[in-house]
XYZ file of C-alpha atoms in Angstrom:
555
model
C -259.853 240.945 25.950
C -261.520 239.456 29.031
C -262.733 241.870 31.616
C -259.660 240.234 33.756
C -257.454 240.985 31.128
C -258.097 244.749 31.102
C -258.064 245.130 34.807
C -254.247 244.257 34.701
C -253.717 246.238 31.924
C -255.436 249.440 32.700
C -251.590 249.965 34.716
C -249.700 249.100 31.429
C -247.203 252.215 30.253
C -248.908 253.060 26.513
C -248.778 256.085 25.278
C -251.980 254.847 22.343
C -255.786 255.239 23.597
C -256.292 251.547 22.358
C -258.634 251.310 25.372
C -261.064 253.823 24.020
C -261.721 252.147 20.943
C -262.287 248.684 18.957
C -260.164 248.233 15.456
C -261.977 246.029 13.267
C -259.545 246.354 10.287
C -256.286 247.733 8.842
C -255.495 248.687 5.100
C -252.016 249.473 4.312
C -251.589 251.450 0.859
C -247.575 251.497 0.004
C -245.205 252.334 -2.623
C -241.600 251.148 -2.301
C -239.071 253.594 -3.276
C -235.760 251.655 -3.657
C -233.670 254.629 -4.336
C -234.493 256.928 -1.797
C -234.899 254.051 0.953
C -238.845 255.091 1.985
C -242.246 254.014 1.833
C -245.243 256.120 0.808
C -248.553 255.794 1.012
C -251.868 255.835 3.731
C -252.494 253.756 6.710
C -257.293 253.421 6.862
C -258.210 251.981 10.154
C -262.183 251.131 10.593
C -263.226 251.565 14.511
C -265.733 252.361 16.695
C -265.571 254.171 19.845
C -265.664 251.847 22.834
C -266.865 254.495 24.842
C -269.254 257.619 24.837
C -267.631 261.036 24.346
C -264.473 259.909 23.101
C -263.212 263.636 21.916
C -259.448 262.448 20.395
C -257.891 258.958 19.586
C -254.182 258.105 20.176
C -251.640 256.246 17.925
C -247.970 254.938 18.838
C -245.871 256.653 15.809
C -242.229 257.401 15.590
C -240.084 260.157 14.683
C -239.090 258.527 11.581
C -242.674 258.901 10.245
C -243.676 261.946 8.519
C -247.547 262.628 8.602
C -248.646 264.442 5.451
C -252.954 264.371 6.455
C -255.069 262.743 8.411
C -258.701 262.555 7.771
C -262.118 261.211 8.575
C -264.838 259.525 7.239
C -268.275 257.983 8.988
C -270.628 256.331 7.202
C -274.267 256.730 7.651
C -274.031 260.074 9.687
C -275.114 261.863 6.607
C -270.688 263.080 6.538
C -269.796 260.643 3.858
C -267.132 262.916 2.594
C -263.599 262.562 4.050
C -263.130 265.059 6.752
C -259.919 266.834 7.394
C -258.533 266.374 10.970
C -256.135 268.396 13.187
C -253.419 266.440 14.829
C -250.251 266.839 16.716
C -247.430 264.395 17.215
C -245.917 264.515 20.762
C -242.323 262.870 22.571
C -243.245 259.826 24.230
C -239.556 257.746 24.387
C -236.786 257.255 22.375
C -238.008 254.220 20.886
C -241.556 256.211 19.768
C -243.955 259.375 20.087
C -247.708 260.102 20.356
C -249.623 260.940 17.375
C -252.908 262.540 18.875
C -255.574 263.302 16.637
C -259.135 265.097 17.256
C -262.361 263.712 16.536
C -265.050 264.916 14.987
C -268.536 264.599 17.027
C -269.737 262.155 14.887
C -266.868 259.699 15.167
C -267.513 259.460 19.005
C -271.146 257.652 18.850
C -270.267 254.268 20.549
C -270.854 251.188 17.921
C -270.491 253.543 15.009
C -267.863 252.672 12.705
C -265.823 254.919 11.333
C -262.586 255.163 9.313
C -259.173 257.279 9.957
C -256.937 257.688 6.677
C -253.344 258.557 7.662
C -251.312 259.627 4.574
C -246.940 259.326 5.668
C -243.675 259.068 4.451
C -241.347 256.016 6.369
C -237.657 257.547 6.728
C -234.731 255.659 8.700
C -237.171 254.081 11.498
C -236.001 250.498 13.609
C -238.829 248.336 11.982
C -237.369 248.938 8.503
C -234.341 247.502 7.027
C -233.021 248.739 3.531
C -230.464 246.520 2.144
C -228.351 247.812 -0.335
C -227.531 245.448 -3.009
C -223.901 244.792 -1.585
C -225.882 243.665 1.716
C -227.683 240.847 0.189
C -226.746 237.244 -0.610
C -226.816 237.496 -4.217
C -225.193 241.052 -4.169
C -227.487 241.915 -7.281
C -230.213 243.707 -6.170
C -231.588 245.886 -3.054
C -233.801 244.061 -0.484
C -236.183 245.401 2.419
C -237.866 243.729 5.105
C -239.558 245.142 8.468
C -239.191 242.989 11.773
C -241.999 244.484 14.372
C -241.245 243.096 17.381
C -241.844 244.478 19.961
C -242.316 248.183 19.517
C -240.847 248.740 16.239
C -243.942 248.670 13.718
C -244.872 251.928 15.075
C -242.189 253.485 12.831
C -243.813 251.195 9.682
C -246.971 252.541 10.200
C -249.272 254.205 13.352
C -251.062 251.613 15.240
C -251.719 250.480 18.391
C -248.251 248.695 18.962
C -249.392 246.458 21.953
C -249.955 242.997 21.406
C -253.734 243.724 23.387
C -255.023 244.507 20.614
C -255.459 242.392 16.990
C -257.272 242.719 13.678
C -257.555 241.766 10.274
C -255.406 243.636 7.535
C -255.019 243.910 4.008
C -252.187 245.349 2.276
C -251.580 247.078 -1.303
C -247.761 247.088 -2.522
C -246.419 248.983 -5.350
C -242.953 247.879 -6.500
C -240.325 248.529 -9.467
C -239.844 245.824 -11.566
C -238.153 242.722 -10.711
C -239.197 242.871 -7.601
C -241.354 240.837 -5.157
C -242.911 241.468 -2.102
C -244.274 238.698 0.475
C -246.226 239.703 3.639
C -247.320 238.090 6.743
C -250.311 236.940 5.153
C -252.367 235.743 2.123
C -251.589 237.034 -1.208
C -254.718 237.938 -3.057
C -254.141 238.964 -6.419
C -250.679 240.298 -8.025
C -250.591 242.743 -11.595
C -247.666 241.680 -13.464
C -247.975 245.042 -15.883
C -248.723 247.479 -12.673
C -246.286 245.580 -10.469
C -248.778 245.741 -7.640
C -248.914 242.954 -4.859
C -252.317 242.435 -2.846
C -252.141 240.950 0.654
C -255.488 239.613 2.877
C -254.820 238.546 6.510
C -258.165 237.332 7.366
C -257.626 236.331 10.981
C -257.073 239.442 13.782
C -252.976 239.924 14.709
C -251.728 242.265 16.622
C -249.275 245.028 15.435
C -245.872 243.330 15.366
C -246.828 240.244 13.284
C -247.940 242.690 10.525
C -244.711 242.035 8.358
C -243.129 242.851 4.845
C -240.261 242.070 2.320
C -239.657 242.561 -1.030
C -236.366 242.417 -3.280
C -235.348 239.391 -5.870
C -237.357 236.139 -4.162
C -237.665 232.537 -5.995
C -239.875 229.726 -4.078
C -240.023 226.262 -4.229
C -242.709 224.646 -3.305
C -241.785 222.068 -0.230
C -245.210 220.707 0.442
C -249.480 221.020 0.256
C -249.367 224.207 2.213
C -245.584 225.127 2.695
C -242.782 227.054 0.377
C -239.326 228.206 0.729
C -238.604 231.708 -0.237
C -234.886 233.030 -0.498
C -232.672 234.946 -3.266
C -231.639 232.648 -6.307
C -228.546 231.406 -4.716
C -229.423 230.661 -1.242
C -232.424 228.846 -3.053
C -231.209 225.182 -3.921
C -229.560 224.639 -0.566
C -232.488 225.934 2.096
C -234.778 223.532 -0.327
C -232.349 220.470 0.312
C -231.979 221.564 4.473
C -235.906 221.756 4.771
C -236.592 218.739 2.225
C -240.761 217.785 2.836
C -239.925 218.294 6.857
C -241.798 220.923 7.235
C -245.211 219.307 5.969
C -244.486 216.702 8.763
C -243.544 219.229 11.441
C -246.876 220.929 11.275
C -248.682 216.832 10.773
C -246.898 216.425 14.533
C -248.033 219.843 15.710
C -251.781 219.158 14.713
C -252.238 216.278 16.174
C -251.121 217.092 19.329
C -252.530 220.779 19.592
C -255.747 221.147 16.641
C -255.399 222.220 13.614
C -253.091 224.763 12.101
C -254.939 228.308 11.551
C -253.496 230.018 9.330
C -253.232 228.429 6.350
C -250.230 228.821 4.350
C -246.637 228.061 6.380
C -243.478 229.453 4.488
C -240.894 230.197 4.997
C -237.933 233.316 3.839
C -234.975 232.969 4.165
C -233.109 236.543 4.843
C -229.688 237.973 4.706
C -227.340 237.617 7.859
C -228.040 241.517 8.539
C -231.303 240.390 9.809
C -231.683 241.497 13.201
C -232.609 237.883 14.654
C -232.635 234.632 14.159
C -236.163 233.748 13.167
C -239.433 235.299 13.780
C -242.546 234.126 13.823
C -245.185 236.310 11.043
C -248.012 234.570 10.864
C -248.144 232.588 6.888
C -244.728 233.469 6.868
C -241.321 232.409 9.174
C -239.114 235.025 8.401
C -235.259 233.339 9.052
C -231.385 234.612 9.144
C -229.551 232.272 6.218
C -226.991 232.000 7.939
C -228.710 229.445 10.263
C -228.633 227.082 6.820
C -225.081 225.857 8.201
C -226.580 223.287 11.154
C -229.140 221.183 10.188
C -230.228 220.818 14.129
C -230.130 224.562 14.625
C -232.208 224.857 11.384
C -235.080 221.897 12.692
C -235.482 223.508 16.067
C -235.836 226.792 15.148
C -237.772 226.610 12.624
C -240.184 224.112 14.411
C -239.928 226.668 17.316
C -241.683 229.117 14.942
C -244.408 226.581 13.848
C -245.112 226.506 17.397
C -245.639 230.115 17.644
C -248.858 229.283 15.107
C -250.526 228.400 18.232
C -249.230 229.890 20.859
C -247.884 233.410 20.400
C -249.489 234.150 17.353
C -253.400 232.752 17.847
C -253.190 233.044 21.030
C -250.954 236.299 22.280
C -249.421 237.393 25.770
C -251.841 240.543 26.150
C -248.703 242.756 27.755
C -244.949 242.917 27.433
C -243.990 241.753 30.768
C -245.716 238.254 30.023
C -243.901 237.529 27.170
C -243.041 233.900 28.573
C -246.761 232.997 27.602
C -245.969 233.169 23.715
C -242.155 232.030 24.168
C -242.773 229.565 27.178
C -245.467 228.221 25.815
C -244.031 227.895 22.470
C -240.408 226.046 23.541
C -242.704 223.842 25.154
C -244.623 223.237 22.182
C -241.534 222.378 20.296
C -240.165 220.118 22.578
C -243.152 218.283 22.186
C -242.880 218.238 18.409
C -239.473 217.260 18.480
C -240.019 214.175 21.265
C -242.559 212.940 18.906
C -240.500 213.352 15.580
C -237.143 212.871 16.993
C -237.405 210.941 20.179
C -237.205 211.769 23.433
C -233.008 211.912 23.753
C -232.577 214.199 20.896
C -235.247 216.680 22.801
C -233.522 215.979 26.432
C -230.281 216.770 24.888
C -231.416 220.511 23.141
C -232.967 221.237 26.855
C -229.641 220.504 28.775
C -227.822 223.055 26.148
C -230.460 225.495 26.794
C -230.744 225.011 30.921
C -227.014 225.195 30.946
C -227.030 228.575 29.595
C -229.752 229.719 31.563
C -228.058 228.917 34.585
C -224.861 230.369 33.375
C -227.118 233.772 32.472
C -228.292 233.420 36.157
C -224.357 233.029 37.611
C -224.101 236.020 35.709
C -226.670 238.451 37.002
C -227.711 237.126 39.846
C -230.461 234.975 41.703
C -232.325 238.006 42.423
C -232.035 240.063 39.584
C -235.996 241.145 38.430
C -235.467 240.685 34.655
C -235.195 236.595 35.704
C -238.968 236.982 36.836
C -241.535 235.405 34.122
C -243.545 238.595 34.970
C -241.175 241.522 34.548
C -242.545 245.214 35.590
C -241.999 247.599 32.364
C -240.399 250.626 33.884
C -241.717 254.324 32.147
C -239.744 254.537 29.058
C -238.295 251.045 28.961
C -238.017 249.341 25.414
C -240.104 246.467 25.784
C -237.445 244.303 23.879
C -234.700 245.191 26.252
C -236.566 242.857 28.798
C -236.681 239.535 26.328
C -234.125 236.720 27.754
C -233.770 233.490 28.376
C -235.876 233.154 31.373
C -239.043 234.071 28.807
C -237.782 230.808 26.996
C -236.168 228.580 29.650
C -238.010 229.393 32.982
C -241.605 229.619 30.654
C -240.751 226.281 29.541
C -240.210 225.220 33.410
C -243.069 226.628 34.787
C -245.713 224.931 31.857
C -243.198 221.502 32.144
C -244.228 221.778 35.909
C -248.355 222.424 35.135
C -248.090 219.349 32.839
C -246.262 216.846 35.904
C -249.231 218.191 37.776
C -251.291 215.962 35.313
C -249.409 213.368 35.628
C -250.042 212.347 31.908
C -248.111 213.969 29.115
C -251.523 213.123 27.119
C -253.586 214.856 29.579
C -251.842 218.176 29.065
C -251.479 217.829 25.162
C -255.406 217.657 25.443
C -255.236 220.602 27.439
C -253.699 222.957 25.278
C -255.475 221.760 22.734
C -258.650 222.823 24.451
C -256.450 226.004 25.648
C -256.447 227.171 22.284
C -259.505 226.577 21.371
C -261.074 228.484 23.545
C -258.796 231.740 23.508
C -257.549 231.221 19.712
C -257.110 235.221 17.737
C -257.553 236.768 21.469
C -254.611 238.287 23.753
C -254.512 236.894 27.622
C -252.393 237.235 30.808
C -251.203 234.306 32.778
C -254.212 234.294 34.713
C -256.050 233.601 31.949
C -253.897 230.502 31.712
C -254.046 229.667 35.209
C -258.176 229.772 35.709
C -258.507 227.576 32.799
C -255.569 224.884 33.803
C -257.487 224.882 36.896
C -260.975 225.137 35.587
C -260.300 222.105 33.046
C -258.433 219.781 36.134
C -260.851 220.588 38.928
C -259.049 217.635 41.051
C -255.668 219.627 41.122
C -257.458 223.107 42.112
C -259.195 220.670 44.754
C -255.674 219.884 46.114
C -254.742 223.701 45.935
C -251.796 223.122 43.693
C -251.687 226.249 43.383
C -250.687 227.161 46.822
C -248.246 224.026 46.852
C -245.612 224.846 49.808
C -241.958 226.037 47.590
C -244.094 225.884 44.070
C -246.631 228.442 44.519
C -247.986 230.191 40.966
C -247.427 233.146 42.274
C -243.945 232.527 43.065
C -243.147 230.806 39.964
C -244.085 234.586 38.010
C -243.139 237.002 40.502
C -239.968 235.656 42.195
C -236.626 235.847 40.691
C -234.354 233.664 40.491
C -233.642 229.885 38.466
C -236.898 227.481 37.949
C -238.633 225.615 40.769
C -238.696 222.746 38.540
C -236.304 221.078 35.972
C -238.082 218.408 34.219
C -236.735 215.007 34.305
C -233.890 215.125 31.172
C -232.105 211.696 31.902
C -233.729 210.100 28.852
C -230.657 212.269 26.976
C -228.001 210.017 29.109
C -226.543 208.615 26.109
C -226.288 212.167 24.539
C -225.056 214.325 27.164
C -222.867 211.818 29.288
C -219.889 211.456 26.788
C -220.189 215.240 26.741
C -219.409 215.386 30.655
C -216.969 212.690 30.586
C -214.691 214.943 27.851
C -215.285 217.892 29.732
C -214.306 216.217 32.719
C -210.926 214.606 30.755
C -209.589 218.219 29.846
C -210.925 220.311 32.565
C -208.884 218.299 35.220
C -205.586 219.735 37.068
C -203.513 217.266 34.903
C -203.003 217.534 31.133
C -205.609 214.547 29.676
C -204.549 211.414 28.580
C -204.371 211.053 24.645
C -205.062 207.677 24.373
C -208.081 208.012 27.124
C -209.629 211.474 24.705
C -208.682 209.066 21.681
C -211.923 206.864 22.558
C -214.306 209.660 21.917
C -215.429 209.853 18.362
C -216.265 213.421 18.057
C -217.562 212.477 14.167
C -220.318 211.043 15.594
C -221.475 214.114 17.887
C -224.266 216.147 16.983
C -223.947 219.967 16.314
C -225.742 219.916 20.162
C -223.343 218.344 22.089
C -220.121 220.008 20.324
C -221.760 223.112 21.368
C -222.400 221.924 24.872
C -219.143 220.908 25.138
C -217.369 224.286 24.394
C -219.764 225.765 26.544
C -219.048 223.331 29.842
C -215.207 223.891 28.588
C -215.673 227.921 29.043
C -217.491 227.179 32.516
C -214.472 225.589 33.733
C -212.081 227.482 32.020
C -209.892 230.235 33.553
C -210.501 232.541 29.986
C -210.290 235.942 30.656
C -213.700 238.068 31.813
C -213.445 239.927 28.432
C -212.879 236.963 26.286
C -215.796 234.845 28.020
C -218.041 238.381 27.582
C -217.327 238.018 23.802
C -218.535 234.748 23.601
C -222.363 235.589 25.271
C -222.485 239.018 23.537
C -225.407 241.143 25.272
C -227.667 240.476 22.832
C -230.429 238.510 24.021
C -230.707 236.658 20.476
C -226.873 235.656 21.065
C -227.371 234.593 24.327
C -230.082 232.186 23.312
C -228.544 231.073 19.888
C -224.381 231.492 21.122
C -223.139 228.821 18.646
C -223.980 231.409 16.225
C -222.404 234.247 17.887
C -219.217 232.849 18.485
C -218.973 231.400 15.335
C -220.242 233.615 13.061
C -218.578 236.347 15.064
C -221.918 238.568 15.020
């Protein structure tokens, strides 16, 4: 972290001493117990003490975990043995607790590393989903998978949960037969007669990218550096959505932002209990099957995830309330891909269904509600995940659509973020990280103080509430979103439409898009009942941004 960065964060609500302290590596040491539903094993961290004195270090935990020992060992300070530590585990909120654990003297020597072995039990925590076998696709076997983000990996294993903080893991799984377990990572080696999995992440991630699942998984390879995971009979048909796309998605994304970091890009497809729709694990997409049914939703979400290979995963928002730096950043980012692999309209068209909902989230709560702000304050206590919307997405997207007009060359930006990540790829910013070096690499616009531009000030854009300052220009999609309009505007008017006028739309041609924008401009106008339009944006954020899915899938 920059000295900046941990100025503005030396205010952020965290119950772990993360500050105190440099992690330089994580081992994870786990059997999976399929029959009880829990994990055992030992968590070793290697750190040094950032500062002098540093008498007891801090973890984010959870109730769910049960803490058998702790111990201590320091190499070189003539203690090689494993030392047995006190500890206590303390409330924090109801989405975690404290584990506090005392140091011994030696551990406390700044630049000295030293290593923490914590051995636990995982019970019924939010970060881990047991799937009994009736839960799955293939209704065969039991499946589990842990999905981290935000706060939830503290109840996989004790960490620093903030996304401040990254480092390299490594990861030992122990499994029944028939099973097999992926992570968000490298594998290293596998023993078919021990049934033990080996994992290597060799570039730092923060907390909630560290990511697991294991059950009755078949891959197909889809290209040099890309495979599609999924039970047996969801297999055949994710291989024939995806096809060699993916290969070509990340072909687009290098060229216009550097090269991909991490290696390996597959992708797992999950039952439709999973939480979300997609996230983002570094080596590894994790995505809800269910999505398998719309070939467009499919493309843009999971080149929306590619995306987060640059920006969200190598580089990270350093706090919660700037989430819209990994999600802005990223729709952006996918936009781009999709301009250059689908054309321009086909991108315009996605934006106006995802602007129309964010100004429809807006009629609902409010110009001046705070949770529209791109920097949201995190309240004591409040779940970090509570706070992610579509203004992280939509108004992120805005705000960087509106720093790359300031170029005035589409070009000129690409090179930009390419430069963007170079410089700050495996760290953690804040948005004026962003900021100094938009303005540091265009001296001419900090020159013109663009940043102080009268009704587009920075600061405005991510403090004040409220809908974008800026749309970007989305009439290239004409041709897409007009007949949309005109159909709405056939059925929504005070007389019953004419048949033979509606007859002269051929809905067979329409994309999955604009049937979807349709309904939605149909509900806008509609007199529907409160409850019945409620139903349709349920509360979760996730069905907000993905609603076709909600309504139809009835989730």
């Amino acid at each position: 972290l920059s000295v900046k960065s941990r100025t503005l964060l030396s205010t952020d609500i965290l119950v772990c001493s993360y500050m105190n302290f440099q992690l330089r590596h994580v081992h994870l040491d786990l059997r999976l117990n399929f029959a009880v539903k829990e994990m055992s094993g030992w968590l070793v961290l290697d750190l040094l003490a950032a500062r002098p004195g540093v008498q007891t270090l801090v973890l984010d935990s959870h109730p769910s975990l049960l803490i058998h020992s702790i111990d201590c060992k320091v190499p070189g300070s003539g203690q090689d043995a494993p030392v047995s530590l006190t500890y206590r585990v303390d409330p924090f909120t109801d989405y975690g607790s404290s584990l506090n654990i005392s140091l011994p003297a030696a551990a406390a020597k700044p630049n000295r590393m030293f290593q923490i072995t914590v051995r636990y039990t995982t019970t019924d925590g939010p970060a881990i989903w047991w799937l009994d076998s009736e839960l799955t696709c293939s209704q065969s076997r039991p499946l589990v998978f842990t999905q981290g983000h935000s706060v939830c990996n503290r109840s996989f294993f004790p960490c620093f949960d903030t996304p401040a903080v990254k480092s390299t893991y490594t990861a030992t799984v122990r499994v029944p037969d028939g099973v097999t377990v992926l992570m968000s990572a490298s594998r290293s080696s596998y023993s078919k007669q021990d049934r033990v999995f080996q994992f290597s992440m060799e570039f730092p991630v923060p907390s909630y990218l560290v990511a697991l699942v294991a059950g009755e998984l078949q891959h197909v390879d889809v290209g040099p550096r890309s495979r599609v995971w999924a039970e047996p009979c969801l297999l055949s048909c994710a291989v024939n959505k995806l096809g060699g796309s993916v290969e070509r998605w990340l072909g687009v994304a290098e060229d216009l932002f550097g090269p991909y970091l991490w290696g390996r890009c597959d992708i797992v497809f999950l039952p439709p209990s999973f939480p979300i729709v997609a996230m983002e694990n570094p080596c590894l997409t994790f995505i809800i099957a269910s999505i398998l049914e719309s070939r467009e939703f499919l493309l843009i979400d999971v080149i929306h995830e590619i995306a987060h290979g640059w920006f969200g995963n190598a580089v990270t928002n350093a706090t919660w309330e700037e989430m819209w730096l990994s999600e802005g950043l990223a729709t952006y980012a996918q936009r781009r891909i999709t301009t250059e692999a689908y054309g321009e309209a086909f991108t315009c068209l996605e934006t106006v269904f995802r602007l129309d909902a964010l100004h429809r989230q807006l009629r609902l709560l409010g110009d001046n509600n705070p949770v529209s702000k791109l920097q949201v304050k995190i309240e004591p206590g409040v779940n970090p995940s509570t706070l992610m919307n579509l203004f992280t997405y939509e108004k992120g997207f805005c705000f960087v659509s509106y720093l790359s007009q300031l170029c005035g060359d589409i070009k000129r930006f690409d090179s930009f973020l390419r430069a963007y990540i170079s410089e700050f790829k495996f760290s953690s910013v804040v948005a004026q990280d962003l900021i100094d070096y938009f303005l540091g690499y265009f001296p001419e616009l900090k020159d013109s103080a663009v940043a102080q531009r009268e009704g587009l000030e920075f600061d405005r854009w991510l403090n004040g509430a409220g809908p974008p300052l800026y749309e970007p220009d989305l009439s290239a999609g004409g041709a897409l979103t007009r007949p949309v309009q005109e159909l709405c505007e056939l059925w929504a008017g005070s007389d019953p439409p004419d048949p033979q006028a509606v007859a002269t739309f051929d809905l067979s041609t329409w994309s999955t898009f604009q049937t979807v924008l349709f309904l939605d401009r149909m509900l806008d106008q509609s007199p529907l009942a409160h409850g019945t339009q409620y139903y349709y944006y349920h509360h979760c954020y996730y069905c907000q941004y993905y609603c076709y899915y909600c309504y139809y899938h009835n989730c």
